[in-house]
XYZ file of C-alpha atoms in Angstrom:
701
model
C -6.483 34.745 2.722
C -4.339 37.900 3.009
C -3.581 40.374 0.094
C -0.792 39.103 -0.779
C -1.581 36.115 -1.400
C -4.138 37.400 -3.630
C -1.901 38.992 -5.908
C -0.734 38.005 -9.168
C 2.838 36.611 -9.756
C 3.349 39.608 -11.882
C 2.494 42.342 -9.233
C 4.332 40.660 -6.382
C 7.600 40.235 -9.504
C 7.155 44.237 -10.011
C 7.073 45.272 -6.213
C 10.049 42.899 -5.534
C 11.820 44.865 -8.674
C 11.045 48.153 -6.800
C 12.266 47.060 -3.683
C 15.525 46.131 -5.027
C 15.817 49.419 -6.872
C 15.030 51.375 -3.676
C 17.618 49.560 -1.695
C 20.566 51.737 -4.277
C 18.429 54.915 -2.990
C 17.775 54.332 0.821
C 20.430 55.835 2.671
C 23.470 54.508 4.351
C 22.422 53.854 7.667
C 19.271 52.004 6.335
C 21.163 50.079 3.648
C 23.481 48.742 6.537
C 20.461 47.764 8.661
C 18.998 46.056 6.056
C 22.154 43.892 5.205
C 22.245 42.770 8.857
C 18.779 41.655 8.820
C 19.307 39.513 6.017
C 22.609 38.251 6.056
C 23.402 38.252 10.095
C 19.755 37.918 11.074
C 20.014 40.371 13.502
C 20.103 44.345 13.666
C 23.382 46.120 14.220
C 24.661 46.762 17.954
C 23.630 49.959 18.785
C 27.053 50.641 20.207
C 29.131 50.152 17.199
C 26.685 50.643 14.740
C 27.499 54.391 14.021
C 31.119 53.674 13.848
C 30.793 50.606 11.311
C 28.116 52.892 9.407
C 30.710 55.626 8.999
C 33.713 53.700 8.570
C 31.584 51.764 5.367
C 30.472 55.454 4.094
C 31.345 54.848 0.247
C 31.117 51.346 0.151
C 28.905 49.709 -2.600
C 26.220 47.365 -1.658
C 28.372 44.374 -3.477
C 31.482 45.528 -1.074
C 29.491 45.540 1.800
C 28.059 41.852 1.432
C 31.136 40.504 0.587
C 32.766 41.683 3.902
C 29.733 40.078 5.626
C 29.446 37.139 3.984
C 33.301 36.288 4.878
C 32.653 36.849 8.361
C 33.071 34.575 11.013
C 29.615 35.468 12.479
C 28.109 34.625 8.782
C 29.792 31.283 8.572
C 28.501 30.411 12.141
C 24.954 30.939 11.446
C 25.377 29.199 7.872
C 26.773 25.707 9.705
C 23.619 26.067 12.210
C 21.558 26.941 9.521
C 22.727 23.705 7.156
C 22.540 21.644 10.225
C 19.048 22.378 11.101
C 18.089 22.024 7.449
C 19.274 18.627 6.887
C 17.759 17.863 10.155
C 14.234 19.190 8.778
C 15.061 17.389 5.644
C 15.621 13.992 7.282
C 12.253 14.035 8.953
C 9.915 11.932 7.337
C 6.813 13.899 6.096
C 3.005 13.519 6.207
C 2.394 11.982 2.631
C 5.528 9.583 2.832
C 4.624 8.418 6.756
C 1.597 6.122 6.450
C 1.979 5.103 3.097
C 6.282 4.918 2.217
C 6.874 5.466 -1.492
C 10.459 4.274 -1.227
C 9.732 0.730 -3.007
C 7.190 2.262 -5.567
C 8.896 1.893 -9.093
C 6.264 2.273 -11.446
C 3.506 5.234 -10.607
C 0.104 5.135 -11.093
C -2.942 7.687 -11.719
C -6.727 7.839 -10.955
C -8.700 8.034 -14.147
C -12.486 8.330 -12.355
C -13.831 7.852 -8.801
C -17.233 8.206 -7.353
C -18.009 9.998 -4.022
C -21.009 8.888 -2.311
C -22.188 9.870 1.376
C -22.931 13.267 3.188
C -22.350 16.643 1.781
C -19.285 17.198 4.026
C -17.481 14.746 1.634
C -17.588 16.927 -0.980
C -14.768 19.053 -0.638
C -12.818 15.698 -1.456
C -13.550 16.489 -4.750
C -11.273 19.407 -5.144
C -8.365 18.169 -3.445
C -8.643 15.243 -5.790
C -8.705 17.365 -8.781
C -5.390 19.447 -6.968
C -3.675 16.027 -7.239
C -4.694 14.361 -10.293
C -5.911 17.024 -12.739
C -7.310 14.581 -15.478
C -9.413 12.304 -12.911
C -12.804 12.371 -13.524
C -15.056 12.325 -10.194
C -18.788 12.217 -9.953
C -20.100 13.203 -6.428
C -23.613 11.565 -5.267
C -25.181 13.027 -2.164
C -26.564 10.294 -0.137
C -27.849 11.248 3.341
C -31.039 9.103 3.472
C -32.069 5.447 2.979
C -32.802 5.252 -0.341
C -31.723 3.715 -3.644
C -28.752 5.138 -5.449
C -29.557 5.574 -9.165
C -29.438 2.056 -11.106
C -26.762 3.358 -12.808
C -23.609 5.375 -12.173
C -23.337 8.406 -14.115
C -20.720 6.797 -16.564
C -20.108 3.289 -17.598
C -19.253 1.169 -14.391
C -15.898 0.124 -15.792
C -14.575 3.553 -16.086
C -14.195 4.031 -12.481
C -11.267 3.241 -10.521
C -13.265 2.534 -7.218
C -16.198 4.280 -5.230
C -15.683 6.145 -1.775
C -18.566 5.914 0.835
C -18.827 7.962 3.615
C -21.878 6.970 5.965
C -23.860 9.930 7.392
C -23.665 9.240 11.217
C -25.767 12.113 12.116
C -28.640 10.120 10.134
C -27.334 6.590 11.867
C -26.708 8.176 14.913
C -29.905 11.280 15.216
C -29.796 13.504 17.663
C -33.367 13.181 18.931
C -32.237 9.825 19.987
C -29.777 10.439 22.819
C -29.804 14.075 23.681
C -32.182 13.620 26.652
C -30.993 10.051 27.627
C -30.181 9.662 31.054
C -26.696 8.340 32.493
C -28.555 6.423 34.909
C -30.340 4.259 32.554
C -27.456 2.049 30.533
C -30.275 -0.101 29.011
C -31.457 2.634 27.216
C -28.055 3.595 25.718
C -27.819 -0.336 24.630
C -31.101 0.050 22.992
C -29.713 3.021 21.074
C -27.038 0.877 19.856
C -29.004 -1.539 18.486
C -31.269 0.913 17.024
C -28.318 2.448 15.237
C -26.943 -0.656 14.307
C -29.769 -1.675 12.346
C -29.742 2.035 10.700
C -26.053 1.521 9.618
C -26.976 -1.895 7.760
C -29.598 -0.175 6.371
C -27.971 2.602 4.985
C -24.736 0.306 3.884
C -26.717 -1.903 2.046
C -28.289 1.038 0.044
C -24.706 2.905 -0.559
C -23.735 -0.687 -1.985
C -25.819 -1.002 -4.983
C -23.364 -0.325 -7.567
C -21.081 -2.520 -5.797
C -23.416 -5.270 -5.566
C -24.632 -5.159 -9.063
C -21.719 -4.041 -11.014
C -18.579 -5.582 -8.542
C -17.476 -2.137 -8.498
C -13.973 -1.739 -5.923
C -15.347 0.066 -3.112
C -13.717 1.599 0.264
C -16.386 2.507 3.215
C -15.213 5.134 5.393
C -15.854 4.306 9.112
C -16.671 7.420 11.713
C -13.671 9.148 13.183
C -14.286 8.475 16.870
C -14.970 11.455 19.608
C -11.922 13.370 20.916
C -13.006 12.874 24.579
C -15.686 11.268 26.947
C -18.771 13.951 26.589
C -19.586 13.045 29.997
C -16.154 13.530 31.173
C -12.617 12.170 31.371
C -13.339 10.066 35.101
C -16.174 8.118 33.761
C -15.862 4.176 32.643
C -14.030 4.183 29.295
C -15.607 1.067 27.659
C -19.076 1.830 28.576
C -21.818 2.744 25.971
C -22.799 6.093 27.610
C -19.585 7.002 26.603
C -19.588 8.345 23.167
C -15.924 7.541 22.552
C -16.822 3.656 23.098
C -20.011 3.792 21.257
C -18.857 5.168 17.862
C -15.888 2.767 18.511
C -18.521 0.088 18.844
C -20.380 1.627 15.585
C -17.112 1.232 13.847
C -17.146 -2.543 14.501
C -20.530 -3.247 13.398
C -19.475 -1.364 10.152
C -16.297 -3.685 9.575
C -18.363 -6.887 10.561
C -21.337 -6.008 8.344
C -18.925 -4.924 5.142
C -17.071 -8.702 5.692
C -20.444 -9.805 3.599
C -19.831 -7.785 0.708
C -17.115 -8.579 -2.418
C -14.434 -6.534 -3.482
C -15.220 -3.839 -0.396
C -12.705 -2.931 1.834
C -12.823 -0.351 5.032
C -11.200 2.564 4.534
C -9.638 3.270 8.347
C -10.771 7.147 8.055
C -10.417 7.155 11.869
C -7.126 5.700 12.356
C -5.472 8.382 9.341
C -6.993 11.466 11.518
C -5.660 9.630 14.899
C -2.309 9.253 13.215
C -1.810 12.967 12.270
C -4.065 14.415 15.346
C -7.448 14.633 15.822
C -7.274 18.288 16.844
C -6.315 19.301 13.590
C -9.304 17.750 11.845
C -12.548 17.077 14.119
C -15.269 19.388 14.982
C -16.288 17.951 18.220
C -14.563 20.905 20.072
C -18.138 22.620 18.712
C -20.573 20.806 16.996
C -22.088 17.827 18.250
C -21.075 14.138 18.667
C -23.111 13.102 15.792
C -22.159 15.458 13.345
C -18.839 13.682 13.340
C -17.067 15.956 10.434
C -14.240 18.144 9.850
C -13.622 21.617 11.443
C -14.967 24.497 9.179
C -16.261 27.714 9.201
C -19.242 27.082 7.373
C -21.453 28.692 9.655
C -19.377 31.616 10.163
C -22.121 33.721 8.146
C -25.093 32.535 10.460
C -23.762 34.614 13.461
C -23.147 37.872 11.318
C -25.811 39.821 13.518
C -23.834 38.972 17.034
C -23.413 41.993 19.341
C -19.664 41.490 18.975
C -18.317 40.653 15.936
C -17.835 36.463 15.173
C -14.913 34.643 14.749
C -13.890 31.959 12.178
C -13.586 28.739 14.068
C -10.239 28.084 12.394
C -9.036 31.040 14.200
C -9.636 29.849 17.328
C -8.591 26.192 16.577
C -5.992 25.484 14.430
C -6.913 23.318 11.040
C -5.012 21.200 8.815
C -8.192 19.753 6.949
C -6.618 20.792 3.402
C -3.674 18.760 4.285
C -5.577 15.935 5.459
C -7.429 15.420 2.499
C -4.600 15.005 0.812
C -3.298 12.276 3.008
C -6.984 10.831 2.625
C -6.348 10.380 -1.217
C -2.794 9.341 -0.939
C -4.019 6.525 1.448
C -6.400 5.493 -1.032
C -4.112 5.544 -3.723
C -1.974 3.312 -1.639
C -4.772 0.706 -1.181
C -5.315 0.974 -4.783
C -1.307 -0.016 -5.449
C -1.814 -2.613 -2.964
C -5.183 -4.284 -4.726
C -3.531 -3.790 -8.219
C -0.237 -5.614 -6.928
C 1.751 -2.948 -8.321
C 5.723 -3.639 -7.895
C 4.833 -6.122 -5.413
C 7.904 -7.354 -3.161
C 8.048 -11.037 -3.327
C 11.390 -11.583 -1.432
C 13.270 -9.599 1.369
C 16.788 -10.446 1.441
C 18.675 -9.167 4.563
C 22.649 -9.108 5.799
C 22.803 -10.043 9.674
C 25.767 -8.182 11.120
C 24.394 -4.541 12.093
C 21.393 -5.370 10.492
C 19.557 -7.964 12.159
C 21.507 -6.919 15.818
C 24.060 -4.629 16.322
C 27.605 -5.060 15.822
C 29.327 -8.086 14.487
C 28.463 -10.736 16.563
C 30.965 -13.689 16.297
C 33.501 -10.931 17.954
C 31.786 -10.498 21.039
C 32.077 -12.687 23.813
C 28.796 -11.678 25.500
C 25.115 -11.426 23.901
C 23.345 -9.125 25.775
C 19.643 -7.993 25.148
C 21.000 -4.832 23.731
C 22.199 -6.368 20.493
C 18.441 -6.648 19.208
C 16.417 -3.679 21.385
C 14.859 -1.154 19.814
C 15.056 -1.011 15.935
C 16.614 -4.642 15.654
C 13.327 -6.144 17.388
C 11.119 -4.151 15.657
C 12.801 -5.213 12.136
C 12.448 -8.998 13.316
C 8.605 -8.548 14.116
C 8.366 -6.544 10.821
C 9.440 -9.663 9.114
C 7.630 -12.086 10.920
C 4.614 -10.310 9.869
C 5.615 -10.139 6.349
C 6.164 -13.922 6.293
C 2.624 -14.404 7.341
C 1.766 -11.857 4.297
C 3.220 -14.517 1.847
C 6.585 -12.515 1.286
C 9.550 -14.908 1.205
C 12.872 -14.204 3.591
C 16.526 -14.991 3.057
C 19.660 -14.392 4.606
C 22.873 -13.419 3.257
C 26.015 -13.113 5.713
C 29.532 -13.098 4.954
C 30.210 -15.359 8.091
C 30.904 -18.772 9.356
C 27.102 -20.588 10.021
C 28.490 -23.055 12.399
C 29.090 -19.859 14.423
C 26.334 -17.933 13.291
C 23.548 -20.500 14.853
C 24.443 -20.761 18.444
C 24.527 -16.803 18.467
C 21.246 -16.620 16.749
C 19.331 -18.625 19.298
C 21.056 -16.725 22.379
C 20.024 -13.387 20.830
C 16.624 -14.360 19.206
C 15.540 -17.159 21.237
C 12.052 -17.995 19.597
C 11.300 -15.113 18.413
C 12.580 -14.928 14.944
C 13.942 -18.328 13.827
C 16.364 -19.376 11.278
C 13.917 -21.304 9.811
C 11.423 -18.348 9.113
C 13.998 -17.799 5.777
C 13.585 -19.847 3.254
C 16.866 -19.376 1.932
C 20.107 -18.557 3.903
C 23.751 -18.328 1.787
C 26.117 -17.571 5.093
C 29.423 -18.056 3.814
C 32.412 -15.754 2.589
C 31.588 -16.011 -1.083
C 30.858 -12.771 -2.918
C 27.372 -11.868 -1.834
C 26.251 -11.123 -5.692
C 26.761 -14.627 -6.553
C 25.191 -15.606 -3.057
C 22.221 -13.156 -4.571
C 22.055 -14.726 -7.790
C 21.353 -17.935 -6.613
C 18.687 -17.155 -4.302
C 17.108 -16.244 -7.346
C 17.589 -19.051 -8.895
C 16.297 -21.040 -5.965
C 12.994 -18.838 -5.460
C 12.668 -18.833 -9.203
C 12.343 -14.876 -8.898
C 12.920 -11.736 -11.475
C 15.201 -9.272 -9.204
C 12.766 -6.606 -9.680
C 10.483 -8.863 -6.905
C 13.358 -8.208 -4.101
C 14.187 -6.107 -1.728
C 17.693 -6.191 -0.467
C 18.573 -4.627 3.224
C 22.360 -4.518 4.212
C 24.173 -1.659 6.417
C 27.457 -1.939 4.330
C 26.792 0.436 1.195
C 29.479 -1.190 -0.798
C 27.595 -4.503 -0.985
C 24.323 -2.633 -1.494
C 26.376 -1.303 -4.425
C 27.629 -4.282 -5.409
C 23.796 -5.974 -5.595
C 22.575 -3.128 -7.711
C 25.470 -2.791 -10.134
C 24.804 -6.702 -10.678
C 21.060 -6.656 -10.723
C 19.789 -3.104 -11.034
C 16.217 -3.977 -10.823
C 16.699 -4.929 -7.303
C 15.347 -2.278 -4.534
C 17.943 -1.795 -1.687
C 18.338 0.408 1.218
C 20.220 0.156 4.271
C 21.844 3.364 5.838
C 18.926 4.157 8.252
C 17.444 1.217 10.409
C 14.825 3.578 11.754
C 13.124 3.582 8.845
C 12.988 -0.166 8.077
C 10.525 -1.161 10.008
C 8.414 1.290 8.880
C 9.046 0.900 4.969
C 8.615 -3.003 5.048
C 5.470 -2.878 7.017
C 3.464 0.233 5.375
C 4.728 0.479 1.925
C 1.719 -0.465 -0.487
C 4.098 -2.731 -2.246
C 4.737 -5.308 0.504
C 0.823 -5.168 1.811
C -1.430 -7.733 0.584
C -5.597 -7.533 0.289
C -6.004 -11.249 1.439
C -3.768 -13.660 3.098
C -4.270 -17.226 0.969
C -3.397 -20.735 2.116
C -0.569 -20.924 -0.762
C 0.715 -17.253 0.879
C 0.721 -18.392 4.469
C 2.798 -21.506 3.099
C 4.913 -20.122 0.789
C 8.192 -20.403 2.897
C 7.631 -24.080 3.065
C 6.998 -24.227 -0.219
C 10.211 -22.843 -1.475
C 12.191 -25.098 0.816
C 10.497 -27.968 -0.644
C 11.016 -26.714 -3.992
C 14.692 -26.501 -3.367
C 15.067 -29.795 -2.106
C 13.497 -31.082 -5.255
C 15.811 -29.168 -7.284
C 18.471 -30.728 -5.535
C 17.182 -34.382 -6.416
C 16.621 -33.212 -10.278
C 20.753 -32.765 -10.104
C 21.396 -36.398 -8.870
C 18.795 -37.940 -11.030
C 18.360 -38.260 -15.457
C 15.661 -35.963 -16.312
C 12.913 -39.087 -17.063
C 13.995 -40.470 -13.597
C 13.592 -37.358 -11.735
C 9.889 -36.569 -12.951
C 9.001 -40.445 -12.565
C 10.182 -39.909 -8.758
C 7.977 -36.770 -8.216
C 4.899 -38.461 -7.838
C 2.815 -35.071 -9.192
C -0.818 -34.905 -8.676
C -2.932 -32.212 -10.258
C -6.435 -31.410 -10.006
C -8.572 -28.916 -12.437
C -11.211 -27.102 -10.999
C -13.622 -24.243 -12.402
C -14.253 -21.097 -10.767
C -17.594 -19.772 -11.709
C -18.079 -16.556 -9.892
C -16.272 -14.002 -7.832
C -17.583 -15.557 -4.488
C -16.192 -19.035 -5.227
C -13.795 -19.383 -2.209
C -10.606 -20.386 -4.747
C -11.270 -17.208 -6.610
C -8.788 -14.541 -4.276
C -6.302 -17.197 -5.238
C -6.685 -17.078 -8.981
C -6.919 -13.021 -9.056
C -3.665 -12.886 -7.014
C -1.544 -15.476 -9.342
C -2.583 -13.730 -12.334
C -1.687 -10.165 -10.808
C 1.375 -11.189 -9.347
C 3.035 -13.630 -12.445
C 5.077 -12.335 -14.639
C 7.329 -14.779 -16.104
C 4.963 -17.805 -16.806
C 1.816 -15.364 -17.946
C 1.045 -15.488 -21.611
C -0.313 -12.097 -22.037
C 0.499 -10.245 -18.839
C -2.917 -8.662 -18.330
C -3.715 -7.870 -14.846
C -7.352 -8.111 -13.846
C -9.531 -6.559 -11.308
C -12.470 -8.252 -9.565
C -15.193 -6.005 -11.335
C -13.689 -7.103 -14.831
C -14.304 -10.818 -13.829
C -17.694 -9.961 -12.594
C -18.846 -8.862 -15.602
C -16.363 -11.547 -17.729
C -18.047 -14.626 -15.963
C -21.503 -13.233 -16.409
C -20.624 -13.775 -20.678
C -18.559 -16.515 -22.277
C -15.616 -16.226 -19.965
C -14.810 -19.091 -17.843
C -11.626 -19.328 -15.367
C -9.943 -23.007 -14.470
C -7.456 -23.293 -11.649
C -5.340 -26.154 -11.300
C -3.748 -27.469 -7.867
C -0.363 -29.879 -7.860
C 1.103 -31.769 -5.533
C 4.279 -34.165 -5.511
C 6.115 -36.073 -3.262
C 7.912 -32.905 -1.526
C 4.857 -30.636 -0.674
C 1.467 -29.769 -1.911
C 1.747 -26.274 -3.365
C -1.941 -25.400 -3.737
C -3.505 -23.599 -6.681
C -0.230 -22.768 -8.937
C -2.162 -22.151 -12.346
C -5.056 -20.270 -13.632
C -6.663 -20.714 -17.131
C -9.209 -17.828 -18.580
C -10.947 -19.004 -21.559
C -13.653 -17.443 -23.151
C -16.057 -20.225 -25.530
C -13.087 -21.892 -27.409
C -10.659 -19.177 -26.561
C -7.552 -19.429 -23.877
C -7.055 -15.481 -23.449
C -4.743 -16.186 -20.844
C -2.563 -18.702 -18.872
C -0.807 -18.492 -15.444
C 1.379 -20.347 -13.943
C 3.521 -20.042 -10.638
C 7.195 -20.614 -11.160
C 7.125 -23.083 -8.397
C 6.108 -25.991 -10.468
C 8.362 -24.775 -13.865
C 10.240 -27.884 -15.051
C 7.722 -30.099 -14.001
C 5.219 -30.094 -16.954
C 2.530 -29.625 -15.412
C 1.360 -27.028 -17.839
C 0.988 -29.900 -20.694
C -0.989 -31.650 -18.414
C -3.599 -28.829 -17.584
C -3.579 -27.764 -21.670
C -4.577 -31.212 -22.292
C -7.303 -31.345 -19.770
C -8.617 -27.853 -20.965
C -8.453 -28.468 -24.308
C -10.615 -31.976 -23.286
C -13.208 -29.580 -21.536
C -13.465 -27.343 -24.107
C -13.723 -30.130 -26.587
C -16.765 -31.412 -24.293
C -18.488 -28.086 -24.101
C -18.563 -26.485 -27.420
C -19.177 -27.461 -31.629
C -15.324 -26.162 -31.890
C -13.014 -28.223 -34.119
C -10.203 -25.862 -32.930
C -9.101 -23.901 -29.975
C -7.184 -20.869 -30.251
C -4.773 -19.056 -27.560
C -3.620 -15.688 -27.419
C 0.243 -14.914 -26.601
C 1.548 -11.154 -25.827
C 5.336 -10.782 -25.274
C 5.973 -8.756 -22.721
C 9.753 -7.884 -21.140
C 9.277 -10.679 -18.344
C 7.311 -13.737 -20.086
C 10.085 -15.521 -21.431
C 9.040 -18.962 -19.786
C 5.348 -18.704 -21.582
C 6.384 -17.662 -24.833
C 6.987 -21.156 -26.438
C 4.058 -22.913 -24.283
C 1.599 -23.016 -27.555
C 3.896 -24.536 -29.515
C 4.706 -26.796 -27.153
C 1.212 -27.919 -26.931
C 1.302 -28.539 -30.830
C -0.480 -24.819 -31.578
C 0.498 -23.298 -35.037
C 0.499 -19.393 -35.187
C -2.002 -17.773 -37.318
C -3.950 -14.670 -37.638
C -6.030 -14.896 -35.049
C -3.711 -16.292 -32.771
C -2.214 -19.749 -31.637
C -4.372 -22.677 -33.220
C -4.787 -25.783 -32.632
C -7.243 -28.850 -34.026
C -9.040 -30.232 -30.752
C -8.436 -34.076 -32.434
C -5.788 -35.629 -32.110
C -6.128 -34.960 -28.203
C -2.811 -33.558 -26.701
C -1.056 -36.364 -24.777
C -0.603 -35.547 -21.107
C 2.704 -36.447 -19.611
C 2.885 -39.920 -17.792
C 4.177 -38.865 -14.765
C 1.213 -36.832 -14.010
C -1.809 -38.535 -12.287
C -4.739 -35.508 -13.480
C -8.011 -35.176 -12.507
C -11.117 -32.964 -13.259
C -13.409 -31.814 -10.916
C -17.182 -32.972 -11.784
C -17.786 -29.139 -11.634
C -15.377 -28.518 -14.559
C -16.426 -30.816 -16.868
C -20.083 -30.340 -16.476
C -21.943 -27.934 -18.860
C -22.364 -24.561 -17.158
C -25.605 -23.171 -16.402
C -26.182 -19.698 -16.749
C -27.240 -19.397 -13.037
C -24.130 -20.454 -11.775
C -22.096 -18.271 -14.331
C -24.050 -15.065 -13.096
C -24.227 -16.546 -9.390
C -22.655 -13.463 -6.987
């Protein structure tokens, strides 16, 4: 670090003041030369400088600066500077590139993190403290296959997550491969099998707190070498090529990690590859197995060389410090997705100059140019969003009968109009159409993103629905924002998520029938069936959907509480029970649409998808839950919790409608007489839900 960087702010300010004073006392020619350099970014022309200096002698600094600032040359350079600055400002920065914040509304921070791994992960602590000074961090050195301490340094519930980085040098010791012959490929296959087995042992040892406490865990993979050490002309997909060898080890790690709960691969290799391996990795100097960032730690070991040693980072440019920030930024984005913060449930798009170039109805020919480049990239992104479980909708001022044939010519089968759950193609104001879409999808504006090339239309939607997130000015950003934002990503893809578009279409059809019939006729016509099941462990196949529903539902959620898998591991080991219910009617099977969390004779939370609002399934579910509680406990009454949030208006009268009365400890209802189940709902309860739970079942992981 230079001496200037080490000086205090007060010392630097004092120097600047001294330099300013010196300008008033320097010889006139030196003063003029300095102003040229500062304002016009050049030295004065030698031929004219003496005359200019002579003609301006006696001028004040203010007069000379004014003359230069008003010159044609200054304005010309100023325009170029502004143009260059604007171009630089438009560039997407590193921290934004992989983890866009365009859709973020609510900020989150980390309170405590555990880092488990080799000593080379230790510097991540200092970067963490720079980014979140209040975040606690515990580093546990882990270089050998041995159990971690039985307990973390603090209560496991205090941790947001643990980050594990396995030491490749222990998995792939250099004594195992330094002397292998290239002529013996079988030897490399044997080496790989040995490494894969060591990898499994290391992972099992490092995952002790995950398996015991359900601690959310991210496991980093290994950065792949920059080149084949044997040479660039030799076979690529061959275990004798250590690029391929490490890639296969990463595959083995990812596959092994799938056997753990609440654990995710942290793709360190992809992050390093995104921003440039040469600015991070040390395999230009160190052995393959070292597999770490470039540093100057061994500089002191060369102090007795005949010629002075040099720092590694003076030979190879390093951005390790920045990369550490990128690592934490990526981890925070993963946390946002797991916690489902500001999640996007619906993307609504305009068509002309949004999903294709120009106004298609005004063209006589429709060539591939209409969608080549960013439009096709956007279309593919929408397909990925739909597969994740997000809903798509269209709003366009157009004639649908004109749009349909044009769409088929331009997109063919790459993107279908049927991929959009709701379409509003007409000449009505877009805000009116948008309101109808929200009603039909049963969603709040805060869960929706609206994309339109017209800033006036975006402003109109934003004015009518301030919580909607909108963008549309730069189509080069759309695909990246939609695909890479943590608010659009999911931790798992459930069956309900994959079928969400079809469910919404069925819901729209159901609501049309509601308008044609009386309430009694409508409910009787639905042929509703409901099945209640109990989740006794986080390993239950229905648990991912239950967790997703609890953390995504806002309107029909009696407390608004968000849970982590780690919290449920601890809760299910006690008196907590989770019940879920599936619903289907003559229109569709909705899958799991409700979750009831109970603790002995208390209902601590009731959550239900808005897709089945108005069908009275919530009454049937509570009736069955009360019967289950009555069969398992000696309690004469049940207490239910209700905490009002800004969004849960639909759930506020649930307990009152089910015969509960407000009391000091919550909403209370006697178990007798039983709550009557709506007659139009055929309800059933699985045998596991009616049976008395065993402690083994409750503690199974």
